[in-house]
């Protein structure tokens, strides 16, 4: 088990585009295990993207506590989005802030799992929100970029 340090705003790695994973090997699986430990034990988040531990790879994990457990996404593609919900978000990389963001209420996503095998899943509710929040990290986007108007002046 290993905890990794969470990168926070001010470090411009958070603004970079993460790169595709070429091969899902033991090194990637070790990174995934460290990300899970970091998310669960240290920081108690519901999701974490690799860039948040300083690794610019298109990888994220989510566990929103809905009983479906940990979901791992490598080289994810969002295939479909439906509906709109308002979501109150925070981010481990933006300590001390929260705010309302518009998200889809449903997503369909394709990715590779920790064995490098492709899968497709549908998600709604909090899991869909978390997937979109994490997916944004892969493109250097933070929830603070998307705050709905009335919250922009708060902080
Ligand atoms: O812990 C987190 N909570 C959260 C709440 C609402 C929507 C998204 C999230 S993800 C966040 C952890 C994090 O920063 N992941 O990138
Ligand atoms: Ni985040």
CSV table of N, CA and C and ligand atoms in Angstrom, one decimal:
chain,number,residue,atom,x,y,z
A,1,UNK,N,0.8,-1.2,0.0
A,1,UNK,CA,0.0,0.0,0.0
A,1,UNK,C,0.9,1.2,0.0
A,2,UNK,N,0.5,2.2,-0.8
A,2,UNK,CA,1.2,3.4,-0.8
A,2,UNK,C,0.3,4.6,-1.1
A,3,UNK,N,0.5,5.6,-0.3
A,3,UNK,CA,-0.3,6.8,-0.5
A,3,UNK,C,0.6,7.8,-1.4
A,4,UNK,N,-0.1,8.4,-2.3
A,4,UNK,CA,0.6,9.4,-3.1
A,4,UNK,C,0.1,10.8,-2.8
A,5,UNK,N,0.9,11.8,-3.0
A,5,UNK,CA,0.6,13.2,-2.7
A,5,UNK,C,-0.4,13.7,-3.7
A,6,UNK,N,-1.4,14.4,-3.2
A,6,UNK,CA,-2.4,15.0,-4.1
A,6,UNK,C,-1.9,16.4,-4.6
A,7,UNK,N,-1.9,16.6,-5.9
A,7,UNK,CA,-1.6,17.9,-6.5
A,7,UNK,C,-2.7,18.8,-6.4
A,8,UNK,N,-2.5,20.1,-6.0
A,8,UNK,CA,-3.5,21.0,-5.8
A,8,UNK,C,-3.4,22.2,-6.8
A,9,UNK,N,-4.4,23.0,-6.9
A,9,UNK,CA,-4.5,24.2,-7.8
A,9,UNK,C,-3.3,25.1,-7.6
A,10,UNK,N,-2.7,25.6,-8.7
A,10,UNK,CA,-1.5,26.3,-8.6
A,10,UNK,C,-0.4,25.5,-9.4
A,11,UNK,N,-0.5,24.2,-9.3
A,11,UNK,CA,0.4,23.4,-10.1
A,11,UNK,C,-0.2,23.2,-11.5
A,12,UNK,N,0.5,23.6,-12.5
A,12,UNK,CA,-0.2,23.6,-13.8
A,12,UNK,C,-0.3,22.3,-14.5
A,13,UNK,N,0.2,21.2,-13.8
A,13,UNK,CA,0.0,19.9,-14.4
A,13,UNK,C,-1.5,19.6,-14.5
A,14,UNK,N,-2.3,20.2,-13.5
A,14,UNK,CA,-3.7,20.0,-13.5
A,14,UNK,C,-4.4,20.5,-14.8
A,15,UNK,N,-3.7,21.4,-15.5
A,15,UNK,CA,-4.3,22.0,-16.7
A,15,UNK,C,-3.8,21.3,-18.0
A,16,UNK,N,-3.0,20.3,-17.8
A,16,UNK,CA,-2.5,19.6,-19.0
A,16,UNK,C,-3.5,18.5,-19.4
A,17,UNK,N,-3.4,18.1,-20.7
A,17,UNK,CA,-4.1,17.0,-21.2
A,17,UNK,C,-3.4,15.7,-20.9
A,18,UNK,N,-4.1,14.7,-20.2
A,18,UNK,CA,-3.4,13.5,-20.0
A,18,UNK,C,-3.4,12.6,-21.2
A,19,UNK,N,-2.4,11.7,-21.3
A,19,UNK,CA,-2.1,10.9,-22.5
A,19,UNK,C,-2.7,9.5,-22.4
A,20,UNK,N,-3.0,9.0,-23.5
A,20,UNK,CA,-3.5,7.6,-23.6
A,20,UNK,C,-2.5,6.6,-22.9
A,21,UNK,N,-3.0,5.6,-22.3
A,21,UNK,CA,-2.2,4.5,-21.8
A,21,UNK,C,-1.9,3.5,-23.0
A,22,UNK,N,-0.7,3.2,-23.3
A,22,UNK,CA,-0.4,2.3,-24.4
A,22,UNK,C,-0.6,0.9,-24.0
A,23,UNK,N,-0.1,0.5,-22.8
A,23,UNK,CA,-0.2,-0.9,-22.4
A,23,UNK,C,-0.6,-0.9,-20.9
A,24,UNK,N,-1.6,-1.7,-20.6
A,24,UNK,CA,-2.0,-1.8,-19.2
A,24,UNK,C,-1.2,-2.9,-18.5
A,25,UNK,N,-0.1,-2.5,-17.8
A,25,UNK,CA,0.8,-3.5,-17.3
A,25,UNK,C,0.8,-3.4,-15.7
A,26,UNK,N,1.8,-4.1,-15.1
A,26,UNK,CA,1.8,-4.1,-13.7
A,26,UNK,C,2.1,-2.7,-13.1
A,27,UNK,N,2.8,-1.9,-13.8
A,27,UNK,CA,3.1,-0.6,-13.3
A,27,UNK,C,1.8,0.2,-13.3
A,28,UNK,N,1.0,0.1,-14.3
A,28,UNK,CA,-0.3,0.8,-14.3
A,28,UNK,C,-1.2,0.2,-13.1
A,29,UNK,N,-1.2,-1.1,-12.9
A,29,UNK,CA,-2.0,-1.7,-11.8
A,29,UNK,C,-1.5,-1.2,-10.5
A,30,UNK,N,-0.2,-1.0,-10.3
A,30,UNK,CA,0.4,-0.5,-9.1
A,30,UNK,C,-0.1,1.0,-8.9
A,31,UNK,N,-0.1,1.8,-10.0
A,31,UNK,CA,-0.6,3.1,-9.9
A,31,UNK,C,-2.1,3.1,-9.5
A,32,UNK,N,-2.9,2.2,-10.0
A,32,UNK,CA,-4.3,2.1,-9.7
A,32,UNK,C,-4.5,1.8,-8.2
A,33,UNK,N,-3.6,0.9,-7.7
A,33,UNK,CA,-3.8,0.5,-6.3
A,33,UNK,C,-3.4,1.7,-5.4
A,34,UNK,N,-2.3,2.4,-5.8
A,34,UNK,CA,-1.9,3.6,-5.0
A,34,UNK,C,-3.0,4.7,-5.0
A,35,UNK,N,-3.6,4.8,-6.2
A,35,UNK,CA,-4.7,5.8,-6.4
A,35,UNK,C,-5.9,5.4,-5.4
A,36,UNK,N,-6.2,4.1,-5.4
A,36,UNK,CA,-7.3,3.7,-4.6
A,36,UNK,C,-7.0,4.0,-3.1
A,37,UNK,N,-5.8,3.6,-2.7
A,37,UNK,CA,-5.4,3.9,-1.3
A,37,UNK,C,-5.5,5.4,-1.0
A,38,UNK,N,-5.0,6.2,-1.9
A,38,UNK,CA,-4.9,7.6,-1.7
A,38,UNK,C,-6.3,8.2,-1.6
A,39,UNK,N,-7.2,7.7,-2.5
A,39,UNK,CA,-8.6,8.2,-2.4
A,39,UNK,C,-9.3,7.8,-1.2
A,40,UNK,N,-9.2,6.5,-0.8
A,40,UNK,CA,-9.9,6.0,0.3
A,40,UNK,C,-9.4,6.4,1.7
A,41,UNK,N,-8.1,6.1,1.9
A,41,UNK,CA,-7.6,6.1,3.3
A,41,UNK,C,-7.2,7.5,3.7
A,42,UNK,N,-6.6,8.3,2.8
A,42,UNK,CA,-6.1,9.6,3.2
A,42,UNK,C,-7.1,10.7,3.0
A,43,UNK,N,-7.7,10.6,1.8
A,43,UNK,CA,-8.5,11.8,1.4
A,43,UNK,C,-10.0,11.6,1.3
A,44,UNK,N,-10.5,10.4,1.4
A,44,UNK,CA,-11.9,10.1,1.4
A,44,UNK,C,-12.7,10.8,0.2
A,45,UNK,N,-12.1,10.7,-0.9
A,45,UNK,CA,-12.9,11.2,-2.1
A,45,UNK,C,-13.7,10.1,-2.7
A,46,UNK,N,-14.6,10.4,-3.6
A,46,UNK,CA,-15.4,9.5,-4.3
A,46,UNK,C,-14.8,9.1,-5.7
A,47,UNK,N,-13.8,9.8,-6.1
A,47,UNK,CA,-13.1,9.6,-7.3
A,47,UNK,C,-11.7,10.2,-7.3
A,48,UNK,N,-10.9,9.7,-8.3
A,48,UNK,CA,-9.6,10.3,-8.4
A,48,UNK,C,-9.0,10.1,-9.8
A,49,UNK,N,-8.4,11.1,-10.4
A,49,UNK,CA,-7.8,10.9,-11.7
A,49,UNK,C,-6.3,10.9,-11.5
A,50,UNK,N,-5.6,10.2,-12.4
A,50,UNK,CA,-4.1,10.0,-12.2
A,50,UNK,C,-3.4,11.3,-12.1
A,51,UNK,N,-3.9,12.3,-12.9
A,51,UNK,CA,-3.2,13.6,-12.9
A,51,UNK,C,-3.2,14.2,-11.5
A,52,UNK,N,-4.1,13.8,-10.7
A,52,UNK,CA,-4.2,14.4,-9.3
A,52,UNK,C,-3.1,13.8,-8.4
A,53,UNK,N,-2.5,12.7,-8.8
A,53,UNK,CA,-1.3,12.3,-8.2
A,53,UNK,C,0.0,12.5,-9.0
A,54,UNK,N,-0.2,13.4,-10.0
A,54,UNK,CA,1.0,13.8,-10.8
A,54,UNK,C,1.3,13.0,-12.0
A,55,UNK,N,0.4,12.1,-12.4
A,55,UNK,CA,0.7,11.2,-13.5
A,55,UNK,C,-0.3,11.6,-14.7
A,56,UNK,N,0.3,12.0,-15.8
A,56,UNK,CA,-0.5,12.5,-16.9
A,56,UNK,C,-1.0,11.4,-17.8
A,57,UNK,N,-1.7,10.4,-17.2
A,57,UNK,CA,-2.2,9.3,-18.0
A,57,UNK,C,-3.8,9.3,-17.9
A,58,UNK,N,-4.4,8.8,-19.0
A,58,UNK,CA,-5.9,8.9,-19.0
A,58,UNK,C,-6.5,7.7,-18.2
A,59,UNK,N,-6.4,7.9,-16.9
A,59,UNK,CA,-6.9,6.9,-16.0
A,59,UNK,C,-7.7,7.6,-14.9
A,60,UNK,N,-8.8,7.1,-14.5
A,60,UNK,CA,-9.4,7.5,-13.2
A,60,UNK,C,-10.2,6.4,-12.6
A,61,UNK,N,-10.5,6.6,-11.3
A,61,UNK,CA,-11.3,5.6,-10.5
A,61,UNK,C,-12.4,6.4,-9.9
A,62,UNK,N,-13.5,5.6,-9.6
A,62,UNK,CA,-14.7,6.2,-8.9
A,62,UNK,C,-15.2,5.1,-8.0
A,63,UNK,N,-15.6,5.5,-6.8
A,63,UNK,CA,-16.4,4.7,-5.9
A,63,UNK,C,-17.3,5.7,-5.1
A,64,UNK,N,-18.6,5.8,-5.5
A,64,UNK,CA,-19.5,6.7,-4.9
A,64,UNK,C,-20.2,6.1,-3.8
A,65,UNK,N,-19.9,4.9,-3.4
A,65,UNK,CA,-20.5,4.3,-2.2
A,65,UNK,C,-22.0,3.9,-2.4
A,66,UNK,N,-22.3,3.6,-3.7
A,66,UNK,CA,-23.6,3.1,-4.0
A,66,UNK,C,-23.7,1.6,-4.0
A,67,UNK,N,-22.7,0.9,-3.5
A,67,UNK,CA,-22.7,-0.5,-3.4
A,67,UNK,C,-22.1,-1.2,-4.6
A,68,UNK,N,-21.9,-0.4,-5.7
A,68,UNK,CA,-21.3,-1.1,-6.9
A,68,UNK,C,-19.8,-1.1,-6.9
A,69,UNK,N,-19.2,-0.6,-5.8
A,69,UNK,CA,-17.8,-0.8,-5.6
A,69,UNK,C,-16.9,0.2,-6.5
A,70,UNK,N,-15.6,-0.2,-6.6
A,70,UNK,CA,-14.7,0.6,-7.3
A,70,UNK,C,-14.8,0.4,-8.8
A,71,UNK,N,-14.8,1.5,-9.5
A,71,UNK,CA,-14.8,1.4,-11.0
A,71,UNK,C,-13.5,2.0,-11.5
A,72,UNK,N,-12.8,1.3,-12.4
A,72,UNK,CA,-11.6,1.7,-13.0
A,72,UNK,C,-11.8,2.0,-14.5
A,73,UNK,N,-11.3,3.2,-14.9
A,73,UNK,CA,-11.4,3.6,-16.3
A,73,UNK,C,-10.1,4.0,-16.9
A,74,UNK,N,-9.6,3.3,-17.9
A,74,UNK,CA,-8.4,3.6,-18.6
A,74,UNK,C,-8.7,3.9,-20.0
A,75,UNK,N,-8.2,5.0,-20.6
A,75,UNK,CA,-8.5,5.5,-21.9
A,75,UNK,C,-10.0,5.6,-22.1
A,76,UNK,N,-10.7,6.2,-21.2
A,76,UNK,CA,-12.2,6.3,-21.3
A,76,UNK,C,-12.7,7.1,-22.5
A,77,UNK,N,-13.8,6.8,-23.0
A,77,UNK,CA,-14.5,7.6,-24.0
A,77,UNK,C,-16.0,7.7,-23.6
A,78,UNK,N,-16.5,8.9,-23.5
A,78,UNK,CA,-17.9,9.0,-23.1
A,78,UNK,C,-18.7,9.0,-24.5
A,79,UNK,N,-19.5,7.9,-24.6
A,79,UNK,CA,-20.2,7.6,-25.8
A,79,UNK,C,-21.5,8.4,-25.9
A,80,UNK,N,-22.1,8.7,-24.8
A,80,UNK,CA,-23.5,9.2,-24.8
A,80,UNK,C,-23.7,10.0,-23.5
A,81,UNK,N,-24.4,11.1,-23.5
A,81,UNK,CA,-24.8,11.8,-22.3
A,81,UNK,C,-26.2,12.2,-22.5
A,82,UNK,N,-27.0,12.1,-21.4
A,82,UNK,CA,-28.4,12.5,-21.5
A,82,UNK,C,-28.8,13.3,-20.2
A,83,UNK,N,-29.7,14.2,-20.4
A,83,UNK,CA,-30.3,15.0,-19.3
A,83,UNK,C,-29.3,15.9,-18.7
A,84,UNK,N,-29.8,16.7,-17.8
A,84,UNK,CA,-28.9,17.7,-17.1
A,84,UNK,C,-29.4,17.7,-15.6
A,85,UNK,N,-28.4,17.7,-14.7
A,85,UNK,CA,-28.7,17.9,-13.3
A,85,UNK,C,-27.7,18.9,-12.7
A,86,UNK,N,-28.1,19.5,-11.6
A,86,UNK,CA,-27.2,20.4,-10.9
A,86,UNK,C,-26.5,19.5,-9.8
A,87,UNK,N,-25.2,19.7,-9.7
A,87,UNK,CA,-24.5,18.9,-8.7
A,87,UNK,C,-23.6,19.8,-7.9
A,88,UNK,N,-23.6,19.5,-6.6
A,88,UNK,CA,-22.7,20.3,-5.7
A,88,UNK,C,-21.4,19.5,-5.6
A,89,UNK,N,-20.3,20.2,-6.1
A,89,UNK,CA,-19.1,19.4,-6.2
A,89,UNK,C,-18.0,20.1,-5.4
A,90,UNK,N,-17.0,19.2,-5.1
A,90,UNK,CA,-15.8,19.6,-4.5
A,90,UNK,C,-14.7,18.9,-5.3
A,91,UNK,N,-13.4,19.1,-5.0
A,91,UNK,CA,-12.4,18.4,-5.6
A,91,UNK,C,-11.2,18.4,-4.7
A,92,UNK,N,-10.6,17.2,-4.6
A,92,UNK,CA,-9.4,17.0,-3.7
A,92,UNK,C,-8.3,17.9,-4.1
A,93,UNK,N,-8.3,18.4,-5.4
A,93,UNK,CA,-7.2,19.3,-5.9
A,93,UNK,C,-7.6,20.7,-5.7
A,94,UNK,N,-8.8,21.0,-5.2
A,94,UNK,CA,-9.2,22.4,-5.0
A,94,UNK,C,-9.7,22.5,-3.6
A,95,UNK,N,-8.8,22.4,-2.6
A,95,UNK,CA,-9.2,22.3,-1.2
A,95,UNK,C,-10.0,23.5,-0.8
A,96,UNK,N,-11.0,23.2,0.0
A,96,UNK,CA,-11.8,24.3,0.7
A,96,UNK,C,-12.8,25.0,-0.2
A,97,UNK,N,-13.1,24.4,-1.4
A,97,UNK,CA,-14.1,25.1,-2.3
A,97,UNK,C,-15.1,24.0,-2.7
A,98,UNK,N,-16.3,24.5,-2.9
A,98,UNK,CA,-17.4,23.7,-3.5
A,98,UNK,C,-18.3,24.6,-4.2
A,99,UNK,N,-19.1,24.0,-5.1
A,99,UNK,CA,-20.0,24.9,-5.9
A,99,UNK,C,-20.8,24.0,-6.8
A,100,UNK,N,-21.8,24.6,-7.4
A,100,UNK,CA,-22.8,23.9,-8.2
A,100,UNK,C,-22.4,23.9,-9.7
A,101,UNK,N,-22.5,22.7,-10.3
A,101,UNK,CA,-22.0,22.5,-11.7
A,101,UNK,C,-23.2,21.8,-12.4
A,102,UNK,N,-23.3,22.0,-13.7
A,102,UNK,CA,-24.3,21.2,-14.5
A,102,UNK,C,-23.6,20.0,-15.0
A,103,UNK,N,-24.3,18.9,-14.9
A,103,UNK,CA,-23.7,17.6,-15.4
A,103,UNK,C,-24.9,16.8,-16.1
A,104,UNK,N,-24.5,15.9,-16.9
A,104,UNK,CA,-25.5,15.0,-17.5
A,104,UNK,C,-26.1,14.1,-16.4
A,105,UNK,N,-27.3,13.6,-16.5
A,105,UNK,CA,-27.9,12.7,-15.5
A,105,UNK,C,-27.6,11.3,-15.9
A,106,UNK,N,-27.2,11.1,-17.1
A,106,UNK,CA,-26.9,9.7,-17.6
A,106,UNK,C,-25.7,9.7,-18.5
A,107,UNK,N,-24.8,8.8,-18.4
A,107,UNK,CA,-23.7,8.6,-19.3
A,107,UNK,C,-23.5,7.2,-19.7
A,108,UNK,N,-23.0,7.0,-20.9
A,108,UNK,CA,-22.6,5.7,-21.4
A,108,UNK,C,-21.1,5.8,-21.7
A,109,UNK,N,-20.3,5.0,-21.2
A,109,UNK,CA,-18.8,5.2,-21.3
A,109,UNK,C,-18.2,3.8,-21.7
A,110,UNK,N,-17.1,4.0,-22.4
A,110,UNK,CA,-16.3,2.8,-22.8
A,110,UNK,C,-14.9,3.1,-22.3
A,111,UNK,N,-14.2,2.0,-21.8
A,111,UNK,CA,-12.9,2.2,-21.3
A,111,UNK,C,-12.2,0.8,-21.2
A,112,UNK,N,-11.0,0.8,-20.8
A,112,UNK,CA,-10.3,-0.5,-20.5
A,112,UNK,C,-10.3,-0.6,-19.0
A,113,UNK,N,-10.4,-1.9,-18.5
A,113,UNK,CA,-10.3,-2.2,-17.1
A,113,UNK,C,-8.9,-2.4,-16.7
A,114,UNK,N,-8.6,-2.8,-15.4
A,114,UNK,CA,-7.3,-3.0,-14.9
A,114,UNK,C,-6.5,-4.1,-15.6
A,115,UNK,N,-7.2,-4.9,-16.3
A,115,UNK,CA,-6.5,-6.0,-17.1
A,115,UNK,C,-6.3,-5.6,-18.5
A,116,UNK,N,-6.7,-4.4,-18.9
A,116,UNK,CA,-6.6,-4.0,-20.3
A,116,UNK,C,-7.7,-4.4,-21.2
A,117,UNK,N,-8.8,-5.0,-20.6
A,117,UNK,CA,-9.9,-5.5,-21.4
A,117,UNK,C,-10.9,-4.3,-21.5
A,118,UNK,N,-11.5,-4.2,-22.7
A,118,UNK,CA,-12.5,-3.1,-22.9
A,118,UNK,C,-13.8,-3.5,-22.3
A,119,UNK,N,-14.5,-2.5,-21.8
A,119,UNK,CA,-15.9,-2.7,-21.3
A,119,UNK,C,-16.7,-1.4,-21.6
A,120,UNK,N,-18.0,-1.6,-21.5
A,120,UNK,CA,-18.9,-0.4,-21.7
A,120,UNK,C,-19.8,-0.4,-20.5
A,121,UNK,N,-20.1,0.7,-19.9
A,121,UNK,CA,-21.1,0.7,-18.9
A,121,UNK,C,-22.0,2.0,-18.9
A,122,UNK,N,-23.2,1.9,-18.3
A,122,UNK,CA,-24.1,3.0,-18.2
A,122,UNK,C,-24.1,3.4,-16.8
A,123,UNK,N,-24.2,4.7,-16.5
A,123,UNK,CA,-24.2,5.2,-15.2
A,123,UNK,C,-25.2,6.4,-15.1
A,124,UNK,N,-25.8,6.5,-13.9
A,124,UNK,CA,-26.7,7.6,-13.7
A,124,UNK,C,-26.4,8.2,-12.3
A,125,UNK,N,-27.1,9.3,-12.0
A,125,UNK,CA,-27.0,9.8,-10.6
A,125,UNK,C,-25.5,10.2,-10.3
A,126,UNK,N,-25.2,10.0,-9.0
A,126,UNK,CA,-23.9,10.4,-8.5
A,126,UNK,C,-22.7,9.8,-9.3
A,127,UNK,N,-22.9,8.5,-9.7
A,127,UNK,CA,-21.8,7.9,-10.4
A,127,UNK,C,-21.6,8.6,-11.8
A,128,UNK,N,-22.6,8.9,-12.5
A,128,UNK,CA,-22.5,9.7,-13.7
A,128,UNK,C,-21.8,11.0,-13.5
A,129,UNK,N,-22.2,11.7,-12.4
A,129,UNK,CA,-21.6,13.0,-12.1
A,129,UNK,C,-20.1,12.8,-11.8
A,130,UNK,N,-19.8,11.8,-11.0
A,130,UNK,CA,-18.4,11.5,-10.7
A,130,UNK,C,-17.5,11.2,-11.9
A,131,UNK,N,-18.1,10.4,-12.8
A,131,UNK,CA,-17.4,10.0,-14.0
A,131,UNK,C,-17.1,11.3,-14.8
A,132,UNK,N,-18.0,12.2,-14.9
A,132,UNK,CA,-17.8,13.4,-15.7
A,132,UNK,C,-16.8,14.3,-15.1
A,133,UNK,N,-16.9,14.4,-13.7
A,133,UNK,CA,-15.9,15.2,-13.0
A,133,UNK,C,-14.5,14.7,-13.3
A,134,UNK,N,-14.3,13.4,-13.2
A,134,UNK,CA,-13.0,12.7,-13.4
A,134,UNK,C,-12.6,12.8,-14.8
A,135,UNK,N,-13.5,12.6,-15.7
A,135,UNK,CA,-13.2,12.7,-17.2
A,135,UNK,C,-12.6,14.1,-17.5
A,136,UNK,N,-13.2,15.1,-16.9
A,136,UNK,CA,-12.7,16.5,-17.1
A,136,UNK,C,-11.3,16.7,-16.7
A,137,UNK,N,-10.9,16.0,-15.6
A,137,UNK,CA,-9.5,16.1,-15.1
A,137,UNK,C,-8.5,15.7,-16.3
A,138,UNK,N,-9.0,14.7,-17.1
A,138,UNK,CA,-8.1,14.1,-18.1
A,138,UNK,C,-7.8,15.2,-19.2
A,139,UNK,N,-8.7,16.2,-19.3
A,139,UNK,CA,-8.5,17.3,-20.3
A,139,UNK,C,-8.1,18.6,-19.6
A,140,UNK,N,-7.7,18.5,-18.4
A,140,UNK,CA,-7.2,19.7,-17.7
A,140,UNK,C,-8.3,20.7,-17.2
A,141,UNK,N,-9.5,20.1,-17.1
A,141,UNK,CA,-10.7,20.9,-16.7
A,141,UNK,C,-11.0,20.7,-15.2
A,142,UNK,N,-11.3,21.7,-14.5
A,142,UNK,CA,-11.7,21.6,-13.1
A,142,UNK,C,-13.1,22.1,-12.9
A,143,UNK,N,-13.8,21.6,-11.8
A,143,UNK,CA,-15.2,22.0,-11.6
A,143,UNK,C,-15.4,23.5,-11.5
A,144,UNK,N,-14.3,24.1,-11.0
A,144,UNK,CA,-14.4,25.6,-10.8
A,144,UNK,C,-14.5,26.3,-12.2
A,145,UNK,N,-14.2,25.6,-13.3
A,145,UNK,CA,-14.3,26.3,-14.6
A,145,UNK,C,-15.8,26.3,-15.0
A,146,UNK,N,-16.6,25.5,-14.3
A,146,UNK,CA,-18.0,25.2,-14.8
A,146,UNK,C,-19.0,25.7,-13.8
A,147,UNK,N,-18.6,26.4,-12.8
A,147,UNK,CA,-19.6,26.8,-11.8
A,147,UNK,C,-20.7,27.6,-12.4
A,148,UNK,N,-22.0,27.3,-12.0
A,148,UNK,CA,-23.1,28.0,-12.5
A,148,UNK,C,-23.0,29.5,-12.0
A,149,UNK,N,-23.5,30.4,-12.9
A,149,UNK,CA,-23.3,31.8,-12.7
A,149,UNK,C,-23.4,32.3,-11.3
A,150,UNK,N,-24.4,32.0,-10.6
A,150,UNK,CA,-24.6,32.6,-9.3
A,150,UNK,C,-23.5,32.3,-8.3
A,151,UNK,N,-22.8,31.2,-8.6
A,151,UNK,CA,-21.7,30.8,-7.6
A,151,UNK,C,-20.4,31.4,-8.0
A,152,UNK,N,-20.3,32.0,-9.1
A,152,UNK,CA,-18.9,32.4,-9.6
A,152,UNK,C,-18.4,33.5,-8.7
A,153,UNK,N,-19.2,34.3,-8.1
A,153,UNK,CA,-18.8,35.5,-7.3
A,153,UNK,C,-18.5,35.0,-5.8
A,154,UNK,N,-19.1,33.9,-5.4
A,154,UNK,CA,-18.9,33.4,-4.1
A,154,UNK,C,-17.4,32.9,-4.0
A,155,UNK,N,-16.9,32.6,-3.0
A,155,UNK,CA,-15.5,32.2,-2.7
A,155,UNK,C,-14.8,33.2,-2.0
B,1,LIG,O1,-14.3,13.8,-3.5
B,1,LIG,C1,-14.9,14.3,-4.4
B,1,LIG,N1,-16.2,14.6,-4.3
B,1,LIG,C2,-17.0,14.9,-5.4
B,1,LIG,C3,-18.3,15.5,-5.2
B,1,LIG,C4,-19.1,15.8,-6.2
B,1,LIG,C5,-18.7,15.6,-7.5
B,1,LIG,C6,-17.5,15.1,-7.7
B,1,LIG,C7,-16.6,14.7,-6.7
B,1,LIG,S1,-15.1,14.1,-7.1
B,1,LIG,C8,-14.2,14.5,-5.7
B,1,LIG,C9,-12.8,13.9,-5.7
B,1,LIG,C10,-12.0,14.5,-6.8
B,1,LIG,O2,-11.5,15.6,-6.7
B,1,LIG,N2,-11.9,13.8,-7.9
B,1,LIG,O3,-11.3,14.3,-8.9
B,2,LIG,NI1,-11.5,16.4,-8.8
